Amino acid sequence: MSDLPVLPSFLVADAVRAALKEDLGRAGDITSNATIPMGARATAEIAARKPGVLAGLALAERAFREVDSAVRFTATRADGDALAPGDVVAELEGPARAILAGERVALNFLCHLSGVATATRALVARVAHTRARICDTRKTLPGLRAFEKYAVRCGGGSNHRFGLDDAVLIKDNHIAVAGGVGTAIAAARAFAGHLVKIEVEVDTLDQLREAIACGPDAVLLDNMSPDELREAVGVIGGRAIAEASGNVTLETVAAIAEAGVDMISSGWITHSAPSLDLGLDVTMT
Amino acid sequence: MSDLPVLPSFLVADAVRAALKEDLGRAGDITSNATIPMGARATAEIAARKPGVLAGLALAERAFREVDSAVRFTATRADGDALAPGDVVAELEGPARAILAGERVALNFLCHLSGVATATRALVARVAHTRARICDTRKTLPGLRAFEKYAVRCGGGSNHRFGLDDAVLIKDNHIAVAGGVGTAIAAARAFAGHLVKIEVEVDTLDQLREAIACGPDAVLLDNMSPDELREAVGVIGGRAIAEASGNVTLETVAAIAEAGVDMISSGWITHSAPSLDLGLDVTMT
Amino acid sequence: MSDLPVLPSFLVADAVRAALKEDLGRAGDITSNATIPMGARATAEIAARKPGVLAGLALAERAFREVDSAVRFTATRADGDALAPGDVVAELEGPARAILAGERVALNFLCHLSGVATATRALVARVAHTRARICDTRKTLPGLRAFEKYAVRCGGGSNHRFGLDDAVLIKDNHIAVAGGVGTAIAAARAFAGHLVKIEVEVDTLDQLREAIACGPDAVLLDNMSPDELREAVGVIGGRAIAEASGNVTLETVAAIAEAGVDMISSGWITHSAPSLDLGLDVTMT
Amino acid sequence: MSDLPVLPSFLVADAVRAALKEDLGRAGDITSNATIPMGARATAEIAARKPGVLAGLALAERAFREVDSAVRFTATRADGDALAPGDVVAELEGPARAILAGERVALNFLCHLSGVATATRALVARVAHTRARICDTRKTLPGLRAFEKYAVRCGGGSNHRFGLDDAVLIKDNHIAVAGGVGTAIAAARAFAGHLVKIEVEVDTLDQLREAIACGPDAVLLDNMSPDELREAVGVIGGRAIAEASGNVTLETVAAIAEAGVDMISSGWITHSAPSLDLGLDVTMT
Amino acid sequence: MSDLPVLPSFLVADAVRAALKEDLGRAGDITSNATIPMGARATAEIAARKPGVLAGLALAERAFREVDSAVRFTATRADGDALAPGDVVAELEGPARAILAGERVALNFLCHLSGVATATRALVARVAHTRARICDTRKTLPGLRAFEKYAVRCGGGSNHRFGLDDAVLIKDNHIAVAGGVGTAIAAARAFAGHLVKIEVEVDTLDQLREAIACGPDAVLLDNMSPDELREAVGVIGGRAIAEASGNVTLETVAAIAEAGVDMISSGWITHSAPSLDLGLDVTMT
Amino acid sequence: MSDLPVLPSFLVADAVRAALKEDLGRAGDITSNATIPMGARATAEIAARKPGVLAGLALAERAFREVDSAVRFTATRADGDALAPGDVVAELEGPARAILAGERVALNFLCHLSGVATATRALVARVAHTRARICDTRKTLPGLRAFEKYAVRCGGGSNHRFGLDDAVLIKDNHIAVAGGVGTAIAAARAFAGHLVKIEVEVDTLDQLREAIACGPDAVLLDNMSPDELREAVGVIGGRAIAEASGNVTLETVAAIAEAGVDMISSGWITHSAPSLDLGLDVTMT
């Protein structure tokens, strides 16, 4: 896997520090303080216990370094790599107390983000024979959006908008108040900056025909059957990006993709992706 | 459901504000700004789309109020309530732009935390005929621990320690360095304050016998079969709290509980609980 | 002026609090504390001293309310309004100490943002007979970007991208490394989400021809003369948004606009806009 | 230029991080991520494009280092130096992505602060033949006061108070409520700590005579003509610092200074100083 | 007691919130959550248990209001009031859980700041027959300086500088490096703004004579005996503020004051003032 | 002294940065900026001026390093060491300005925390012949709890709970509302996690008998005489930890300890411990 974006380092630093504060609290790791001598050193490996896709190494590394900059963290795999059980993804060496104190925060990031990447990859694999790309939504876990969207890319997916502010997505309520899809698109075109794209959500082919006539950049075809989607793609005729959403599962995604859409968006890959099991094994030295 | 803890209000406020910043970014909800007049008002309902257990109303309410204090949020159900599809959990009235701008953040909290509560309740239901209680772990999503642990209670579960600092949990590495389980427990007893409990993790009955002789407050029986657990409970003989962990699933949890343990801890209920589907339906007024 | 965006309230709150901390320091307004009795009340008016365009009322109001929520702030004009000297934009009533303590922070925001709006309006007025719109750049004052971009809209301008993350802008260095404008655009298309627009900066008509063949959403025509711009607009032929930049002044902007471009971007309206003189006159009551 | 103060490093760090977050947002520099390989390196120069005075090198350096500590930043000029077009002020070498990602934030600080220094130096030069010193006011851009006051010193100016809390400045409202200038000064003397100076603003010579009799440390002569100022300086007779304010421009400042005042304060040098044009030229290596 | 300064409200809010987070942690007041029903109400009184001087009501009130804005807090005494044992300083009514949850933070502020005020008042009382005023130093507890300096005023004392940045205090090291007291004062005069006072610390009368010739605003007479101080006051002859420091105790302070100095500074009143015992008595209603 | 806990590094960093901002303000150390050349270097020693126990070296070191990472700080003693007047605890070398700028913040932490350790050690010494241990309370100075509790350990004491959330402490109000001590303990047992200890405060032996029958982990014997305490210890009979509180002074503590209690808690060691006098002596080099 290559061509991944770079997570802004201050986002990583802020999130990792907040997580460490959450875990170390006011008194720190009292178990290690009580039982592990100050000077004790350890080596450790982080390894996959289940198959999946790796994501989040930068956050894991940062967790240990924030506890103690003396911990050496050597990644042996890269974000986006497919993992088999037993695959070692990173080796650590340093003060034993710091490795133990940073372990849970590092793994909590790594297991969740790898879970997101793994779920994404599973959908991506089902549509590899089509032109469709899998993308995420704004249905992310609060505080973790930038990292989850990064993990989606690690899984081979693409990103939908990052927030309410970087693209227009017109839904039924907006259309109702604006007085029609044409009026809504025109209002958005007038309001938004020239580098902002405009997408319109439609539920029916009639809505789609009305929308497409107004020149949106993309249309969101919500909860349509594969047959409806196929017809919708024909209606669109390449004049806008065709995005399908709703009822996207491992079972349904191939048929959706085969309908000819450009993008398939899934909330499941971020809000419900099961954690990927990775563990840390320590050797005291 | 009653007797839930109160989430400290500043934790709620901080988390909600961070999530809103993440979603509204630098330019806010540009779609609504473009298409919804400033003065437009709306009513809305938040309703369950799937069966489950409710958790997180305070965060959802706060999300709308932080966007605009003029939004009225009336909860019609309480955290911990069992929900059937279609059950309305809250009614809203206020500025249309604010309701639309707060929607996703409110739902992201509510769906995730209700998902945690629902997963917990599922395990709890399987062990209702036993003395065992279901509890969480430190395998939580970074930044969301206090809320997830609250959701576990909404689901009828109990809380394990909140961090590395509020209880001692001695694992194999600590024992190895300390030079034996007895030495480790003695060191912890000498180090920790008198209101800190000490738990020891054991993998075998031999380890358990050695540990129990040293008077820990609790023992964590990791990855034991129901038969081993039953024997372990006998060895403990009520001298310590017996907690089982490892391989806890909907299928296995009843057998684990029937072995007579006091607590069963599950990381799955926090790190992998699927989101509960709740939605917001708006009526422009 | 209507149809302005809504500044996210937490951005306003954070910026105002930071500014108040900067001004009130550790000991507060020691002059008023020494000379104005605790219970003294005052009324005040904020009025323009020079002609211009108003922007930033929400920040001014917030400044007084953060000092003391008992201050009543009544806007008598709206953001985007043209002001003549003497025009009153807001009336205040409340504790005298609070009005005096909040005055400078409120005015610092109001005068700067109204200055940005005024500068923008001046450019906008010069191109009113054309199809060109005036927009801003990322050349903003650190920490004030969201507010300055809002002020640009108050002045009748439009917004360019808000940061490095919400649109692609390919410049010469990117092209050089990527190995050509076509490769760069293709790489961006593959990398960026489907709701992200792609703009390419070109300095010559040859570059423009090469770029336009690759289908960018917009082209930035940098430092071209009106004649070159006119020719460039012909080359583009409506296939991309045409944005002109470089050497944009009150004197040059009409000729640039008359060349037929869609957008004219100016850093001057944010980084060098002179403050608009507004003052606060207090009457002790 | 020498003898400049040292900007507290945490003020620099906080401001730079906030500016980077503002610019890099949630997704970082997507253009460079798409087109510049991870390992690509570059050199760059920051150079003046217009004549002026340099200020803000520490902020520019910090911007690059916060993005990636591997960027080497070598200042070739010092804050306070006079610059001619083409003068290189710093050379950079490091990861290409980091140099491009930090460029705008670094320049936004550098161009604004150099603009402040340049405006200050222009006034300073006009009064070099007198005893008067140019100083700033509290009319600064929100969040940037400490840096702008530093830039004023780079331009050869001096600093007025930093906030409402570090010196007393009694104005007409304070006098009216206190019941006279004498009462106001006495109240301030009694209230303020012994290391706090007291200045009184006066508009007329009568007010001045009354004020000076009460022993203030300084008097602010507001909006007086050069002739009035000259007379005022005579009335003061060295018993207080004489500060002139109001209508201070490049055209008027010499006459004001020649009236014999000690200080001339200008809001223009901070709130309306045009940005100094500096640019960054990159060479990919 | 009257004429106290107003603590900036955001300083109060920030400090109280940080203290509440420190006390309520991740899980809140688990004892009250377990034993006090959600709807239970209570009244309470805060009363002095020992004689002293009150300081910090605003922080105490804020503590309860931050926990739950439904708590009514009615101050029955004012900051600066002398208290006898049993004196009630505030009455509360509201949700029982909130009163219990806020109690310790409110009292921790109130007891410490009242302790500072009480210690100050004790010194002030010993010098009431002289012209000397008692003031504080920068020897304050980290994070509490603004509040402690406020409490010093509640006790009848005055404030020395608030930080390194709001007044110049030249000590022996500065003089040594600068090359003499005259050079140091001249350098400070040239460097500091015109509203910054300059104080010089001297240990001997010879140093004093040298210093006073250079026109400092104040001199700090460190560790001199009453006789030396008397002679020093004569040397100064009203040309500078005379401040005594070092070995200031309840036993020595009168003699120091009688030597004729203007100010006597004490670190003890902030860094070592014993807590004043105030308690909260709750009645469940 | 050994076996001290490790203060979480981000708690140290946050507290030190806040204290530096408090002291350096907006303009930094203007005295040193004016009189000490940028390049000047110095050495310094921190030494005790009074006998006591050392605590807080990590905070002192951090203070200098945050000002300038070029300062070398070499501890020559360790936290928990007993100090005689003149004992050097740390040696510094580095930029003179940085050493002077960091001095006061470093000493404010060191003197206060060493004061806490010294007060603790004094109590500890009086009970060395008994089984009793000295512990702290929640009566700490706002914002400094984690550091003060660390200092208590440096003095040989032990820690009570860190906040309202990590242990249950049932007092009279809780019992009154719950309807009896048994109900309250049962409610707490049902509510609290299995790793949370439960303590009950009692004032009389009757209350104690009732409480002890309900199986609390600890009992707080408040304000009992040594004779009552002795009888209470007999009643408890080893079934719970016996903690004494109230009227604990250097004079009374031995008698309290001799009554046979396990723990003696003192608020005085944190809220009223006099500062330990340590000073910094600089040599310019």
mmCIF file of C-alpha atoms in Angstrom, chain E residues 22-254:
data_model
loop_
_atom_site.group_PDB
_atom_site.id
_atom_site.type_symbol
_atom_site.label_atom_id
_atom_site.label_comp_id
_atom_site.label_asym_id
_atom_site.label_seq_id
_atom_site.Cartn_x
_atom_site.Cartn_y
_atom_site.Cartn_z
ATOM 1 C CA GLU E 22 -9.140 17.367 39.197
ATOM 2 C CA ASP E 23 -11.667 16.362 41.862
ATOM 3 C CA LEU E 24 -14.481 14.752 39.878
ATOM 4 C CA GLY E 25 -12.167 12.868 37.550
ATOM 5 C CA ARG E 26 -13.631 10.521 34.965
ATOM 6 C CA ALA E 27 -16.507 9.095 36.982
ATOM 7 C CA GLY E 28 -17.782 11.959 39.109
ATOM 8 C CA ASP E 29 -18.948 11.788 42.719
ATOM 9 C CA ILE E 30 -19.599 8.081 42.940
ATOM 10 C CA THR E 31 -20.574 8.190 46.604
ATOM 11 C CA SER E 32 -23.393 10.651 46.058
ATOM 12 C CA ASN E 33 -24.423 8.965 42.832
ATOM 13 C CA ALA E 34 -24.818 5.743 44.786
ATOM 14 C CA THR E 35 -26.594 7.083 47.850
ATOM 15 C CA ILE E 36 -28.376 10.348 47.031
ATOM 16 C CA PRO E 37 -31.413 10.202 44.727
ATOM 17 C CA MET E 38 -31.213 12.336 41.593
ATOM 18 C CA GLY E 39 -34.033 14.622 42.713
ATOM 19 C CA ALA E 40 -32.968 15.148 46.329
ATOM 20 C CA ARG E 41 -32.510 18.742 47.394
ATOM 21 C CA ALA E 42 -30.496 20.285 50.180
ATOM 22 C CA THR E 43 -29.693 23.546 51.856
ATOM 23 C CA ALA E 44 -26.276 24.340 53.195
ATOM 24 C CA GLU E 45 -24.293 27.011 54.966
ATOM 25 C CA ILE E 46 -20.642 27.857 54.643
ATOM 26 C CA ALA E 47 -19.358 29.137 57.960
ATOM 27 C CA ALA E 48 -16.076 30.099 59.506
ATOM 28 C CA ARG E 49 -14.715 27.746 62.158
ATOM 29 C CA LYS E 50 -11.822 30.022 63.088
ATOM 30 C CA PRO E 51 -11.413 33.821 63.094
ATOM 31 C CA GLY E 52 -9.989 35.370 59.979
ATOM 32 C CA VAL E 53 -10.615 37.409 56.847
ATOM 33 C CA LEU E 54 -12.808 36.224 53.988
ATOM 34 C CA ALA E 55 -11.576 35.950 50.394
ATOM 35 C CA GLY E 56 -12.670 33.985 47.355
ATOM 36 C CA LEU E 57 -16.476 34.008 47.368
ATOM 37 C CA ALA E 58 -16.629 34.318 43.581
ATOM 38 C CA LEU E 59 -14.605 31.135 43.175
ATOM 39 C CA ALA E 60 -16.739 29.234 45.674
ATOM 40 C CA GLU E 61 -19.949 30.355 44.011
ATOM 41 C CA ARG E 62 -18.608 29.426 40.609
ATOM 42 C CA ALA E 63 -17.653 25.953 41.780
ATOM 43 C CA PHE E 64 -21.246 25.088 42.630
ATOM 44 C CA ARG E 65 -22.657 26.753 39.546
ATOM 45 C CA GLU E 66 -20.286 24.896 37.240
ATOM 46 C CA VAL E 67 -21.451 21.596 38.705
ATOM 47 C CA ASP E 68 -25.098 22.536 38.355
ATOM 48 C CA SER E 69 -26.449 25.953 37.452
ATOM 49 C CA ALA E 70 -29.548 25.168 39.531
ATOM 50 C CA VAL E 71 -27.645 25.719 42.787
ATOM 51 C CA ARG E 72 -28.564 29.056 44.390
ATOM 52 C CA PHE E 73 -25.626 30.616 46.217
ATOM 53 C CA THR E 74 -26.315 33.643 48.400
ATOM 54 C CA ALA E 75 -23.340 35.358 49.918
ATOM 55 C CA THR E 76 -24.100 36.740 53.365
ATOM 56 C CA ARG E 77 -20.678 38.301 53.851
ATOM 57 C CA ALA E 78 -18.279 40.009 51.473
ATOM 58 C CA ASP E 79 -14.666 39.364 50.599
ATOM 59 C CA GLY E 80 -12.506 41.352 52.987
ATOM 60 C CA ASP E 81 -14.882 40.935 55.923
ATOM 61 C CA ALA E 82 -13.443 39.948 59.266
ATOM 62 C CA LEU E 83 -14.951 36.654 60.423
ATOM 63 C CA ALA E 84 -15.542 35.220 63.857
ATOM 64 C CA PRO E 85 -16.014 31.493 64.398
ATOM 65 C CA GLY E 86 -19.553 30.561 63.449
ATOM 66 C CA ASP E 87 -20.052 33.430 61.026
ATOM 67 C CA VAL E 88 -22.009 32.238 58.035
ATOM 68 C CA VAL E 89 -20.548 33.544 54.787
ATOM 69 C CA ALA E 90 -22.926 31.968 52.273
ATOM 70 C CA GLU E 91 -26.162 30.035 52.083
ATOM 71 C CA LEU E 92 -26.913 27.477 49.395
ATOM 72 C CA GLU E 93 -30.014 25.739 48.158
ATOM 73 C CA GLY E 94 -30.304 23.276 45.309
ATOM 74 C CA PRO E 95 -29.785 19.710 44.126
ATOM 75 C CA ALA E 96 -28.154 17.758 46.943
ATOM 76 C CA ARG E 97 -25.764 15.934 44.616
ATOM 77 C CA ALA E 98 -24.451 19.187 43.178
ATOM 78 C CA ILE E 99 -23.890 20.761 46.576
ATOM 79 C CA LEU E 100 -21.952 17.729 47.755
ATOM 80 C CA ALA E 101 -19.988 17.447 44.517
ATOM 81 C CA GLY E 102 -18.920 21.091 44.551
ATOM 82 C CA GLU E 103 -18.184 21.332 48.267
ATOM 83 C CA ARG E 104 -14.511 20.419 48.379
ATOM 84 C CA VAL E 105 -13.429 22.533 45.408
ATOM 85 C CA ALA E 106 -15.334 25.531 46.754
ATOM 86 C CA LEU E 107 -13.791 25.149 50.177
ATOM 87 C CA ASN E 108 -10.299 24.496 48.869
ATOM 88 C CA PHE E 109 -10.359 27.879 47.137
ATOM 89 C CA LEU E 110 -12.114 29.655 49.976
ATOM 90 C CA CYS E 111 -9.957 28.301 52.797
ATOM 91 C CA HIS E 112 -6.688 28.951 50.996
ATOM 92 C CA LEU E 113 -7.543 32.466 49.828
ATOM 93 C CA SER E 114 -9.055 33.393 53.179
ATOM 94 C CA GLY E 115 -5.847 32.103 54.717
ATOM 95 C CA VAL E 116 -3.868 34.467 52.519
ATOM 96 C CA ALA E 117 -6.178 37.362 53.422
ATOM 97 C CA THR E 118 -5.959 36.521 57.107
ATOM 98 C CA ALA E 119 -2.176 36.397 57.085
ATOM 99 C CA THR E 120 -2.059 39.690 55.236
ATOM 100 C CA ARG E 121 -4.472 41.351 57.646
ATOM 101 C CA ALA E 122 -2.329 40.221 60.561
ATOM 102 C CA LEU E 123 0.686 42.039 59.131
ATOM 103 C CA VAL E 124 -1.407 45.034 58.117
ATOM 104 C CA ALA E 125 -2.737 45.394 61.645
ATOM 105 C CA ARG E 126 0.775 45.560 63.070
ATOM 106 C CA VAL E 127 1.726 48.499 60.876
ATOM 107 C CA ALA E 128 -1.513 50.480 61.025
ATOM 108 C CA HIS E 129 0.143 53.231 63.014
ATOM 109 C CA THR E 130 2.712 53.826 60.272
ATOM 110 C CA ARG E 131 2.686 54.893 56.664
ATOM 111 C CA ALA E 132 3.906 51.504 55.490
ATOM 112 C CA ARG E 133 1.787 49.249 53.351
ATOM 113 C CA ILE E 134 2.107 45.470 53.176
ATOM 114 C CA CYS E 135 2.501 43.943 49.720
ATOM 115 C CA ASP E 136 3.026 40.541 48.168
ATOM 116 C CA THR E 137 5.796 39.066 45.980
ATOM 117 C CA ARG E 138 6.046 36.628 43.074
ATOM 118 C CA LYS E 139 6.473 33.803 45.607
ATOM 119 C CA THR E 140 2.992 32.475 44.932
ATOM 120 C CA LEU E 141 1.631 28.983 44.396
ATOM 121 C CA PRO E 142 1.771 27.988 40.718
ATOM 122 C CA GLY E 143 -1.495 28.657 38.921
ATOM 123 C CA LEU E 144 -2.999 30.692 41.761
ATOM 124 C CA ARG E 145 -1.151 34.007 41.516
ATOM 125 C CA ALA E 146 -4.020 36.219 40.367
ATOM 126 C CA PHE E 147 -6.264 34.846 43.088
ATOM 127 C CA GLU E 148 -3.665 35.099 45.827
ATOM 128 C CA LYS E 149 -2.906 38.678 44.849
ATOM 129 C CA TYR E 150 -6.614 39.385 45.027
ATOM 130 C CA ALA E 151 -6.706 37.805 48.488
ATOM 131 C CA VAL E 152 -3.819 40.000 49.602
ATOM 132 C CA ARG E 153 -6.001 42.986 48.759
ATOM 133 C CA CYS E 154 -8.893 41.450 50.686
ATOM 134 C CA GLY E 155 -6.544 41.425 53.656
ATOM 135 C CA GLY E 156 -5.740 45.100 53.205
ATOM 136 C CA GLY E 157 -2.455 44.605 51.433
ATOM 137 C CA SER E 158 -1.229 45.941 48.117
ATOM 138 C CA ASN E 159 0.208 44.172 45.078
ATOM 139 C CA HIS E 160 3.772 44.051 43.853
ATOM 140 C CA ARG E 161 4.278 43.273 40.166
ATOM 141 C CA PHE E 162 2.212 40.397 38.764
ATOM 142 C CA GLY E 163 5.004 38.896 36.701
ATOM 143 C CA LEU E 164 8.380 39.401 35.131
ATOM 144 C CA ASP E 165 6.809 41.499 32.419
ATOM 145 C CA ASP E 166 4.977 44.384 34.094
ATOM 146 C CA ALA E 167 7.765 46.106 36.002
ATOM 147 C CA VAL E 168 11.542 46.063 36.072
ATOM 148 C CA LEU E 169 13.272 44.782 39.194
ATOM 149 C CA ILE E 170 17.039 44.985 38.907
ATOM 150 C CA LYS E 171 18.983 42.615 41.186
ATOM 151 C CA ASP E 172 22.657 42.031 41.851
ATOM 152 C CA ASN E 173 23.172 39.705 38.890
ATOM 153 C CA HIS E 174 21.710 42.229 36.495
ATOM 154 C CA ILE E 175 23.934 44.946 37.928
ATOM 155 C CA ALA E 176 26.994 42.742 37.723
ATOM 156 C CA VAL E 177 26.460 41.909 34.083
ATOM 157 C CA ALA E 178 25.376 45.396 33.106
ATOM 158 C CA GLY E 179 28.499 46.816 34.705
ATOM 159 C CA GLY E 180 27.066 48.871 37.495
ATOM 160 C CA VAL E 181 23.753 50.048 38.832
ATOM 161 C CA GLY E 182 23.757 53.183 36.731
ATOM 162 C CA THR E 183 24.311 51.296 33.520
ATOM 163 C CA ALA E 184 21.634 48.798 34.460
ATOM 164 C CA ILE E 185 19.047 51.467 35.203
ATOM 165 C CA ALA E 186 19.895 53.325 32.003
ATOM 166 C CA ALA E 187 19.568 50.117 30.008
ATOM 167 C CA ALA E 188 16.222 49.397 31.591
ATOM 168 C CA ARG E 189 15.036 52.930 30.983
ATOM 169 C CA ALA E 190 15.962 52.654 27.316
ATOM 170 C CA PHE E 191 14.454 49.221 26.938
ATOM 171 C CA ALA E 192 11.220 49.376 28.879
ATOM 172 C CA GLY E 193 8.115 51.164 27.739
ATOM 173 C CA HIS E 194 7.402 54.575 29.191
ATOM 174 C CA LEU E 195 4.682 53.190 31.461
ATOM 175 C CA VAL E 196 6.952 50.636 33.129
ATOM 176 C CA LYS E 197 8.427 51.407 36.530
ATOM 177 C CA ILE E 198 11.960 50.488 37.503
ATOM 178 C CA GLU E 199 12.950 49.219 40.920
ATOM 179 C CA VAL E 200 16.452 48.376 42.096
ATOM 180 C CA GLU E 201 17.350 45.943 44.855
ATOM 181 C CA VAL E 202 20.145 47.021 47.197
ATOM 182 C CA ASP E 203 21.743 45.329 50.176
ATOM 183 C CA THR E 204 23.854 48.156 51.521
ATOM 184 C CA LEU E 205 23.647 51.862 52.008
ATOM 185 C CA ASP E 206 26.520 52.362 49.600
ATOM 186 C CA GLN E 207 24.633 50.544 46.899
ATOM 187 C CA LEU E 208 21.598 52.591 47.800
ATOM 188 C CA ARG E 209 23.410 55.895 47.366
ATOM 189 C CA GLU E 210 24.714 54.818 44.006
ATOM 190 C CA ALA E 211 21.308 53.621 42.929
ATOM 191 C CA ILE E 212 19.304 56.562 44.097
ATOM 192 C CA ALA E 213 21.512 58.864 42.098
ATOM 193 C CA CYS E 214 20.286 57.136 38.946
ATOM 194 C CA GLY E 215 16.639 57.923 39.530
ATOM 195 C CA PRO E 216 14.859 54.590 39.945
ATOM 196 C CA ASP E 217 11.150 54.675 40.676
ATOM 197 C CA ALA E 218 11.605 52.423 43.691
ATOM 198 C CA VAL E 219 14.321 50.745 45.705
ATOM 199 C CA LEU E 220 14.081 47.365 47.368
ATOM 200 C CA LEU E 221 15.974 47.398 50.649
ATOM 201 C CA ASP E 222 16.719 43.750 51.215
ATOM 202 C CA ASN E 223 17.439 42.217 54.588
ATOM 203 C CA MET E 224 18.295 45.450 56.368
ATOM 204 C CA SER E 225 17.858 45.982 60.068
ATOM 205 C CA PRO E 226 15.367 48.612 61.266
ATOM 206 C CA ASP E 227 18.247 50.960 61.936
ATOM 207 C CA GLU E 228 19.692 50.498 58.486
ATOM 208 C CA LEU E 229 16.248 50.945 57.016
ATOM 209 C CA ARG E 230 15.780 54.199 58.879
ATOM 210 C CA GLU E 231 19.080 55.466 57.519
ATOM 211 C CA ALA E 232 18.140 54.257 54.061
ATOM 212 C CA VAL E 233 14.866 56.121 54.171
ATOM 213 C CA GLY E 234 16.866 59.218 54.967
ATOM 214 C CA VAL E 235 19.193 58.629 52.041
ATOM 215 C CA ILE E 236 16.262 58.168 49.714
ATOM 216 C CA GLY E 237 14.708 61.377 50.883
ATOM 217 C CA GLY E 238 11.432 60.818 49.072
ATOM 218 C CA ARG E 239 13.109 60.518 45.682
ATOM 219 C CA ALA E 240 11.932 56.912 45.258
ATOM 220 C CA ILE E 241 9.499 54.498 46.822
ATOM 221 C CA ALA E 242 11.190 52.683 49.694
ATOM 222 C CA GLU E 243 10.363 48.991 49.921
ATOM 223 C CA ALA E 244 11.686 46.701 52.635
ATOM 224 C CA SER E 245 11.929 42.947 52.280
ATOM 225 C CA GLY E 246 13.485 40.015 54.081
ATOM 226 C CA ASN E 247 12.846 38.654 57.554
ATOM 227 C CA VAL E 248 9.328 40.050 57.673
ATOM 228 C CA THR E 249 7.355 38.323 60.443
ATOM 229 C CA LEU E 250 4.540 39.226 62.769
ATOM 230 C CA GLU E 251 7.209 40.008 65.346
ATOM 231 C CA THR E 252 9.463 42.146 63.177
ATOM 232 C CA VAL E 253 7.066 43.958 60.897
ATOM 233 C CA ALA E 254 6.207 46.843 63.210
#
